[in-house]
Structures are given as C-alpha cells and as structure tokens.
Short mmCIF file of C-alpha atoms in Angstrom, two decimals:
data_model
loop_
_atom_site.label_atom_id
_atom_site.label_comp_id
_atom_site.label_asym_id
_atom_site.label_seq_id
_atom_site.Cartn_x
_atom_site.Cartn_y
_atom_site.Cartn_z
CA UNK A 1 -5.93 24.51 -12.47
CA UNK A 2 -6.91 23.80 -15.86
CA UNK A 3 -8.53 19.74 -17.24
CA UNK A 4 -9.91 18.36 -19.92
CA UNK A 5 -13.08 16.61 -18.63
CA UNK A 6 -14.03 15.13 -15.39
CA UNK A 7 -12.23 12.82 -12.72
CA UNK A 8 -14.28 9.68 -11.42
CA UNK A 9 -12.01 9.06 -8.22
CA UNK A 10 -14.37 5.73 -8.45
CA UNK A 11 -14.53 5.47 -5.13
CA UNK A 12 -18.51 3.85 -4.74
CA UNK A 13 -17.65 1.61 -7.61
CA UNK A 14 -18.38 -2.06 -6.78
CA UNK A 15 -15.28 -3.36 -7.93
CA UNK A 16 -13.13 -1.66 -5.17
CA UNK A 17 -12.12 -3.89 -2.42
CA UNK A 18 -14.05 -6.51 -0.04
CA UNK A 19 -13.68 -7.37 3.11
CA UNK A 20 -15.04 -10.41 4.04
CA UNK A 21 -14.69 -12.37 7.50
CA UNK A 22 -13.05 -15.92 7.56
CA UNK A 23 -14.48 -18.32 9.63
CA UNK A 24 -12.44 -21.66 8.77
CA UNK A 25 -9.13 -20.98 9.95
CA UNK A 26 -8.79 -24.15 7.32
CA UNK A 27 -9.72 -22.79 4.39
CA UNK A 28 -6.60 -22.08 2.07
CA UNK A 29 -5.54 -18.75 1.68
CA UNK A 30 -5.16 -16.60 -1.61
CA UNK A 31 -1.94 -17.33 -3.99
CA UNK A 32 -0.54 -13.42 -3.47
CA UNK A 33 -1.30 -12.96 0.05
CA UNK A 34 -0.43 -10.24 2.78
CA UNK A 35 -0.31 -11.15 6.33
CA UNK A 36 -1.00 -8.25 8.85
CA UNK A 37 -0.03 -10.02 12.52
CA UNK A 38 1.04 -7.97 15.61
CA UNK A 39 0.27 -7.77 19.73
CA UNK A 40 -2.98 -7.06 20.44
CA UNK A 41 -3.55 -3.41 20.12
CA UNK A 42 -0.46 -2.68 17.67
CA UNK A 43 -2.92 -1.04 15.25
CA UNK A 44 -3.26 -3.65 12.95
CA UNK A 45 -6.77 -3.66 12.27
CA UNK A 46 -6.98 0.37 12.65
CA UNK A 47 -4.38 0.64 9.40
CA UNK A 48 -6.24 -1.47 7.60
CA UNK A 49 -10.03 0.45 8.71
CA UNK A 50 -8.13 3.57 7.54
CA UNK A 51 -7.03 2.14 4.11
CA UNK A 52 -9.80 0.44 2.88
CA UNK A 53 -12.98 0.79 4.57
CA UNK A 54 -12.28 4.84 4.56
CA UNK A 55 -12.74 4.71 8.22
CA UNK A 56 -11.49 8.06 9.75
CA UNK A 57 -8.52 8.01 11.66
CA UNK A 58 -10.57 9.52 14.71
CA UNK A 59 -12.85 6.92 14.99
CA UNK A 60 -10.17 3.97 15.17
CA UNK A 61 -10.22 4.51 18.68
CA UNK A 62 -13.44 2.97 19.19
CA UNK A 63 -12.49 -0.74 17.79
CA UNK A 64 -12.91 -4.00 19.14
CA UNK A 65 -9.93 -6.07 19.29
CA UNK A 66 -9.73 -8.53 16.34
CA UNK A 67 -11.25 -11.59 17.24
CA UNK A 68 -11.22 -13.66 13.63
CA UNK A 69 -8.84 -13.21 10.71
CA UNK A 70 -10.26 -10.62 7.73
CA UNK A 71 -9.36 -10.39 5.01
CA UNK A 72 -9.08 -7.46 2.11
CA UNK A 73 -9.28 -7.72 -1.85
CA UNK A 74 -7.58 -5.83 -3.88
CA UNK A 75 -8.29 -5.38 -7.84
CA UNK A 76 -5.23 -7.01 -8.60
CA UNK A 77 -5.86 -9.98 -7.11
CA UNK A 78 -3.81 -9.48 -3.94
CA UNK A 79 -5.43 -10.62 -0.39
CA UNK A 80 -4.55 -8.58 2.60
CA UNK A 81 -5.88 -10.68 5.34
CA UNK A 82 -5.29 -9.16 9.28
CA UNK A 83 -4.91 -11.64 12.28
CA UNK A 84 -6.44 -11.31 15.56
CA UNK A 85 -3.49 -9.52 17.98
CA UNK A 86 -1.26 -12.24 18.81
CA UNK A 87 -1.01 -12.88 22.67
CA UNK A 88 1.46 -13.99 25.38
CA UNK A 89 0.60 -17.83 24.50
CA UNK A 90 2.09 -17.09 20.95
CA UNK A 91 3.33 -20.95 20.92
CA UNK A 92 -0.22 -21.70 20.66
CA UNK A 93 -1.53 -19.03 18.19
CA UNK A 94 -2.68 -19.99 14.55
CA UNK A 95 0.08 -17.77 13.29
CA UNK A 96 2.75 -20.43 14.54
CA UNK A 97 0.78 -23.85 14.73
CA UNK A 98 0.01 -23.38 10.71
CA UNK A 99 3.38 -22.34 9.43
CA UNK A 100 2.39 -22.91 5.73
CA UNK A 101 0.49 -20.41 5.45
CA UNK A 102 4.05 -18.00 5.08
CA UNK A 103 4.93 -20.63 2.08
CA UNK A 104 4.78 -19.32 -1.45
CA UNK A 105 6.64 -16.59 -3.85
CA UNK A 106 3.91 -13.97 -3.32
CA UNK A 107 3.68 -13.99 -0.15
CA UNK A 108 4.67 -11.52 2.70
CA UNK A 109 4.65 -10.49 6.18
CA UNK A 110 3.83 -7.65 8.18
CA UNK A 111 4.40 -7.28 11.38
CA UNK A 112 3.15 -3.71 13.28
CA UNK A 113 4.91 -2.71 16.36
CA UNK A 114 3.38 -0.51 18.56
CA UNK A 115 5.95 2.09 18.79
CA UNK A 116 4.75 3.77 21.99
CA UNK A 117 4.57 0.27 23.71
CA UNK A 118 7.02 -2.57 25.21
CA UNK A 119 8.53 -2.86 22.01
CA UNK A 120 11.06 -5.96 23.36
CA UNK A 121 7.53 -7.66 23.65
CA UNK A 122 6.34 -7.11 20.18
CA UNK A 123 10.30 -8.03 19.02
CA UNK A 124 10.02 -11.38 20.96
CA UNK A 125 7.07 -12.27 18.80
CA UNK A 126 8.52 -10.89 15.61
CA UNK A 127 11.54 -13.48 16.65
CA UNK A 128 9.07 -16.23 16.98
CA UNK A 129 7.36 -15.75 13.98
CA UNK A 130 10.73 -15.47 11.79
CA UNK A 131 12.15 -18.31 12.76
CA UNK A 132 8.97 -20.20 12.02
CA UNK A 133 8.31 -18.69 8.73
CA UNK A 134 11.77 -18.84 7.39
CA UNK A 135 11.27 -22.93 7.75
CA UNK A 136 9.17 -23.19 4.98
CA UNK A 137 9.88 -19.70 3.14
CA UNK A 138 13.50 -18.49 3.44
CA UNK A 139 12.67 -15.60 1.02
CA UNK A 140 9.51 -14.47 2.91
CA UNK A 141 9.43 -10.34 3.05
CA UNK A 142 9.46 -9.57 6.55
CA UNK A 143 8.28 -5.90 7.10
CA UNK A 144 8.19 -4.22 9.93
CA UNK A 145 5.70 -1.11 10.46
CA UNK A 146 7.09 0.60 13.44
CA UNK A 147 3.55 1.91 13.89
CA UNK A 148 1.81 5.40 16.20
CA UNK A 149 4.72 7.58 15.82
CA UNK A 150 2.36 10.54 15.45
CA UNK A 151 3.58 12.86 18.44
CA UNK A 152 7.10 11.76 17.95
CA UNK A 153 10.10 14.32 17.30
CA UNK A 154 11.91 13.37 13.86
CA UNK A 155 14.56 12.49 15.92
CA UNK A 156 13.27 10.03 18.32
CA UNK A 157 11.56 8.63 15.15
CA UNK A 158 14.64 7.92 13.29
CA UNK A 159 15.99 6.61 16.17
CA UNK A 160 13.70 3.72 17.58
CA UNK A 161 13.63 2.82 13.59
CA UNK A 162 17.45 2.51 13.50
CA UNK A 163 17.30 0.37 16.90
CA UNK A 164 14.67 -1.62 15.89
CA UNK A 165 16.55 -2.09 12.67
CA UNK A 166 19.70 -3.54 14.42
CA UNK A 167 18.40 -5.83 16.79
CA UNK A 168 16.18 -7.25 14.06
CA UNK A 169 19.24 -7.98 11.95
CA UNK A 170 21.55 -8.63 14.94
CA UNK A 171 18.46 -11.69 16.34
CA UNK A 172 18.33 -12.99 12.39
CA UNK A 173 22.11 -13.25 12.53
CA UNK A 174 22.48 -15.36 15.89
CA UNK A 175 20.15 -17.81 14.15
CA UNK A 176 21.48 -17.68 11.17
CA UNK A 177 17.97 -16.44 9.22
CA UNK A 178 18.05 -14.40 6.07
CA UNK A 179 17.66 -10.74 6.73
CA UNK A 180 17.86 -9.61 2.79
CA UNK A 181 14.22 -9.24 3.00
CA UNK A 182 13.32 -7.31 5.55
CA UNK A 183 12.17 -3.96 5.75
CA UNK A 184 11.39 -1.01 8.37
CA UNK A 185 8.51 1.41 8.28
CA UNK A 186 7.23 3.84 10.26
CA UNK A 187 3.83 4.82 9.73
CA UNK A 188 0.86 6.56 11.82
CA UNK A 189 -3.16 6.07 10.26
CA UNK A 190 -3.04 10.39 10.82
CA UNK A 191 -1.19 10.64 7.50
CA UNK A 192 -0.11 8.76 4.15
CA UNK A 193 2.31 6.47 5.77
CA UNK A 194 0.44 3.63 6.00
CA UNK A 195 -0.42 4.36 2.29
CA UNK A 196 2.59 4.71 1.56
CA UNK A 197 4.12 1.57 3.05
CA UNK A 198 2.15 -0.80 2.29
CA UNK A 199 2.28 0.20 -1.38
CA UNK A 200 5.62 -0.44 -0.97
CA UNK A 201 4.45 -4.25 0.07
CA UNK A 202 1.95 -4.78 -2.48
CA UNK A 203 3.75 -3.56 -5.56
CA UNK A 204 6.03 -6.80 -5.88
CA UNK A 205 3.01 -8.97 -5.68
CA UNK A 206 0.80 -7.57 -8.40
CA UNK A 207 0.65 -9.34 -11.07
CA UNK A 208 3.64 -9.42 -14.04
CA UNK A 209 5.07 -6.73 -11.76
CA UNK A 210 8.31 -6.21 -13.73
CA UNK A 211 6.37 -5.55 -17.29
CA UNK A 212 4.28 -2.91 -15.34
CA UNK A 213 7.34 -1.22 -14.63
CA UNK A 214 8.82 -1.49 -17.78
CA UNK A 215 5.69 -0.41 -19.15
CA UNK A 216 6.14 2.89 -16.67
CA UNK A 217 9.76 3.36 -17.35
CA UNK A 218 9.53 3.96 -21.01
CA UNK A 219 6.75 5.94 -20.34
CA UNK A 220 8.69 8.05 -17.84
CA UNK A 221 11.25 8.19 -20.88
CA UNK A 222 9.24 8.89 -23.60
CA UNK A 223 7.22 12.10 -21.89
CA UNK A 224 10.32 13.16 -19.97
CA UNK A 225 8.55 12.91 -16.32
CA UNK A 226 9.99 12.65 -13.25
CA UNK A 227 7.99 9.81 -11.55
CA UNK A 228 5.00 8.01 -12.47
CA UNK A 229 2.48 6.03 -10.28
CA UNK A 230 -0.25 3.50 -10.77
CA UNK A 231 -2.93 4.30 -8.10
CA UNK A 232 -6.08 1.93 -6.47
CA UNK A 233 -8.70 4.60 -6.85
CA UNK A 234 -10.13 3.51 -3.85
CA UNK A 235 -7.13 2.71 -1.56
CA UNK A 236 -4.92 5.81 -2.63
CA UNK A 237 -2.37 2.84 -2.73
CA UNK A 238 -0.08 2.78 -5.99
CA UNK A 239 0.60 -0.91 -7.31
CA UNK A 240 3.35 -0.05 -9.82
CA UNK A 241 6.07 2.96 -10.71
CA UNK A 242 9.04 3.22 -12.56
CA UNK A 243 12.38 2.07 -11.41
CA UNK A 244 13.59 5.28 -10.16
CA UNK A 245 13.92 6.10 -6.47
CA UNK A 246 10.62 6.85 -4.78
CA UNK A 247 10.44 10.25 -2.48
CA UNK A 248 7.91 10.20 0.20
CA UNK A 249 7.19 14.11 -1.24
CA UNK A 250 5.80 12.97 -4.57
CA UNK A 251 3.50 10.23 -2.89
CA UNK A 252 2.11 12.89 -0.16
CA UNK A 253 1.72 15.33 -3.30
CA UNK A 254 -0.66 12.49 -5.39
CA UNK A 255 -2.46 11.18 -2.76
CA UNK A 256 -3.10 15.07 -1.86
CA UNK A 257 -4.42 15.70 -5.06
CA UNK A 258 -6.52 12.76 -5.26
CA UNK A 259 -7.88 13.83 -2.07
CA UNK A 260 -8.46 17.78 -3.42
CA UNK A 261 -10.39 15.96 -6.63
CA UNK A 262 -12.45 13.56 -4.43
CA UNK A 263 -13.76 16.91 -2.87
CA UNK A 264 -14.48 18.60 -6.40
CA UNK A 265 -16.17 15.33 -7.80
CA UNK A 266 -18.42 15.23 -4.66
CA UNK A 267 -19.59 18.78 -5.43
CA UNK A 268 -19.90 18.07 -9.09
CA UNK A 269 -21.37 14.76 -8.68
CA UNK A 270 -24.25 16.17 -11.18
CA UNK A 271 -21.42 16.09 -13.84
CA UNK A 272 -19.71 12.67 -13.05
CA UNK A 273 -19.54 9.80 -16.12
CA UNK A 274 -22.11 7.96 -15.97
CA UNK A 275 -20.81 4.30 -17.62
CA UNK A 276 -16.81 3.00 -17.51
CA UNK A 277 -16.75 3.59 -20.89
CA UNK A 278 -17.17 7.52 -20.32
CA UNK A 279 -15.21 7.14 -17.67
CA UNK A 280 -12.05 5.42 -19.58
CA UNK A 281 -9.96 8.90 -21.03
CA UNK A 282 -10.44 11.24 -18.42
CA UNK A 283 -7.86 13.28 -17.72
CA UNK A 284 -6.65 16.41 -15.82
CA UNK A 285 -3.52 19.33 -15.52
CA UNK A 286 -2.82 19.90 -11.57
CA UNK A 287 -1.11 23.22 -11.61
CA UNK A 288 0.43 24.51 -8.34
CA UNK A 289 3.72 26.53 -6.60
CA UNK A 290 6.60 24.90 -6.68
CA UNK A 291 8.96 22.77 -9.05
CA UNK A 292 6.22 20.00 -9.22
CA UNK A 293 3.10 19.45 -11.69
CA UNK A 294 0.72 16.96 -11.61
CA UNK A 295 -1.22 15.23 -14.42
CA UNK A 296 -3.65 12.61 -14.55
CA UNK A 297 -4.88 9.97 -17.27
CA UNK A 298 -7.82 7.89 -15.68
CA UNK A 299 -7.35 4.27 -17.05
CA UNK A 300 -10.96 2.65 -15.09
CA UNK A 301 -12.99 3.77 -12.74
CA UNK A 302 -10.81 1.84 -10.82
CA UNK A 303 -7.07 2.79 -11.47
CA UNK A 304 -5.38 5.92 -12.81
CA UNK A 305 -1.74 6.93 -13.61
CA UNK A 306 -0.10 10.04 -11.67
CA UNK A 307 2.46 11.54 -13.36
CA UNK A 308 5.02 14.01 -11.23
CA UNK A 309 6.97 16.52 -13.49
CA UNK A 310 7.94 19.94 -14.47
CA UNK A 311 5.81 22.16 -15.58
CA UNK A 312 7.03 22.60 -19.40
CA UNK A 313 6.70 18.89 -19.13
CA UNK A 314 3.50 18.78 -17.96
CA UNK A 315 2.20 21.40 -19.96
CA UNK A 316 2.40 19.54 -23.09
CA UNK A 317 -1.13 17.74 -22.73
CA UNK A 318 -1.26 16.15 -26.54
CA UNK A 319 1.97 14.60 -25.94
CA UNK A 320 0.94 13.05 -22.47
CA UNK A 321 -2.51 11.66 -23.53
CA UNK A 322 -1.67 10.29 -26.60
CA UNK A 323 1.35 8.31 -24.82
CA UNK A 324 -0.60 7.61 -21.65
CA UNK A 325 -3.24 6.24 -24.08
CA UNK A 326 -0.99 4.15 -25.01
CA UNK A 327 0.14 2.65 -21.63
CA UNK A 328 -3.40 2.87 -20.40
CA UNK A 329 -4.05 0.32 -23.37
CA UNK A 330 -1.09 -1.62 -22.44
CA UNK A 331 -2.01 -1.75 -18.60
CA UNK A 332 -5.60 -3.24 -19.07
CA UNK A 333 -4.45 -6.17 -20.72
CA UNK A 334 -2.46 -6.89 -17.44
CA UNK A 335 -4.87 -5.88 -14.83
CA UNK A 336 -8.52 -6.17 -14.74
CA UNK A 337 -10.31 -3.20 -14.83
#
C-alpha cells in the first residue's frame, strides 16, 4: 500500500449525521425523506443505530423499543425517520391515519421484516401501508428489508427473498397497485448489507442525482475505471455512483478499505489535517492481491471518491489526481461539503 498525504475519515466532524427526537407528530417532515417502518422488534432501529450512531451490532441487543419518531440527517439534505413499531392495532397507527407523510416525489418507504419471526403478520401490515401510501403517492418507492438473515444458509436466504417478492407482487396485482417501485433486500446488522441496501434507497433522493451520475460516468470513462462511488464518510454509505452495474463485492471492498483507513487514522491522529482546507486534496492508493485496486480521493472531511480499477489503471496516479480534482470541484458545486 502506498499513498500521498494522509486520509481524514471525518468521523468526528461536526457536520456528520444528527439525531433528533420529534416530539410533535404534526410537524412537517423534510422534503427528501426515507420512512423506516415495521413491526416491533423487526430490527429497524438497530439498523439505523449501527449506520448513523456507530453502535456495535452486538450492543443493539439491549436497545429499548422505539417510542417516538426519531430522525437522522444526512449531509445531502435527506432525512431518515425511524417510526415506532406498528402493533396489531395498525388501523389506529400514525403511519396509517396520516397518509400525507407518503406524499411527495422525494419520499421513499422502507419496511423492515424479521426473517426469523412471523413473516405473514409483517406482510399483512405492509399490505395495509401500501394501500394507504399508494392512494396519495402511486409512484412511492417501497423497499422491503428482509432483516436478520445472519445465520441462514444462502439457499434459504434466496428462498425467503423470492417468496416475499412473489407474495408482495401477487397482492399488489390483486389490488391493482403499482408493483414497479417495489424492491426487496436481504439485510443484517452484522455485515455491510444494511449500508448497501440503504445506499440504494437514498441515492435516488440526493439532490441532482442525475447530474452526479453523469459526472461519475465521465470520470469512469476518462480514467478507464471499473466503478466509482461517492461516499458519505461517517456512515460509509454511497450517495451516488456511475451507471454501470453495482456489485456487492465492489462495495464491500470499498467499505473494508475505509475501515482499515479509519484504524490507521486513529493510530496516526497526531498527523491529521487540522482544517477542512488541509483535508481537501488528500488521496491514497490501496493495492491488494487480486484483480482490483482502489484509489481514494477526498473531496472534504465528509465526502470522498472511491475508485475501483485494475492495478495498471490505479497506478496512473497523476491522471487520477487530475481528473479527481475536476470531479471534486464539480461535486462541491452540487452538494454541501
């Protein structure tokens, strides 16, 4: 591994995600929002605590049930809302009696299902929410997180995912609902699947998502890269990527590299940049055995580009630095850094 300068992970930055408790249910929600819902003990709060608060997965076992709506804010202006678990009296729940929360072209629903519990009860509640939501927003993206799949065999995971997908599609067909915006993900807090799934949800809510994708497509093309991610450093979620297919191993590789750099940063904390200006043009190359290497270009303490490519391409440091600086400048004009 070799690099130029030090990498600032920005984990202690003041502008990282914020968590707030919403006391007034009637207050207006953020324009760009993700609504996290599910039955009690489905694991939705654990997912958000691990991603946004850095809680260790094993420490979530002692979390108390969510009693009031909680919000987590991303740098891009997207807000993730964690709603209390929906109990058996779902017809009186806030999520059902206030359909306006599903309105808006920048709204997305995440429904978390415990794969090791009563799936039918979860689906019954999901179908109720879908009927209410699509009444006010027929194009609402509905993302089903099939959670707690750790410990299940790969074959069983796929069987559960396909079964839920088929049952949701069949039910929506019966009720003449739009199935085009339904996605099913397998998740667990014990690996990067929760971050990858939420990244796929959030990226379409980021302001000027199309422009960001075009910029990253150009970067990939002119630099002969295989894949480029725009990462939010604190959460390890990607906010945008190029239009080429995203494969889980690429994302996992990027996350593992960030974890490694986080450990190195803590060990070398005395050599960290002291201001945002000092941190802007930091870059590093990561060489590992295999077909892919990684080039990291830091846009700010909160955003960075992670570029995946062949070793021959990643070694072209001057070209990557030049193109990276142009891309970083364009991104700063779109997103707050």
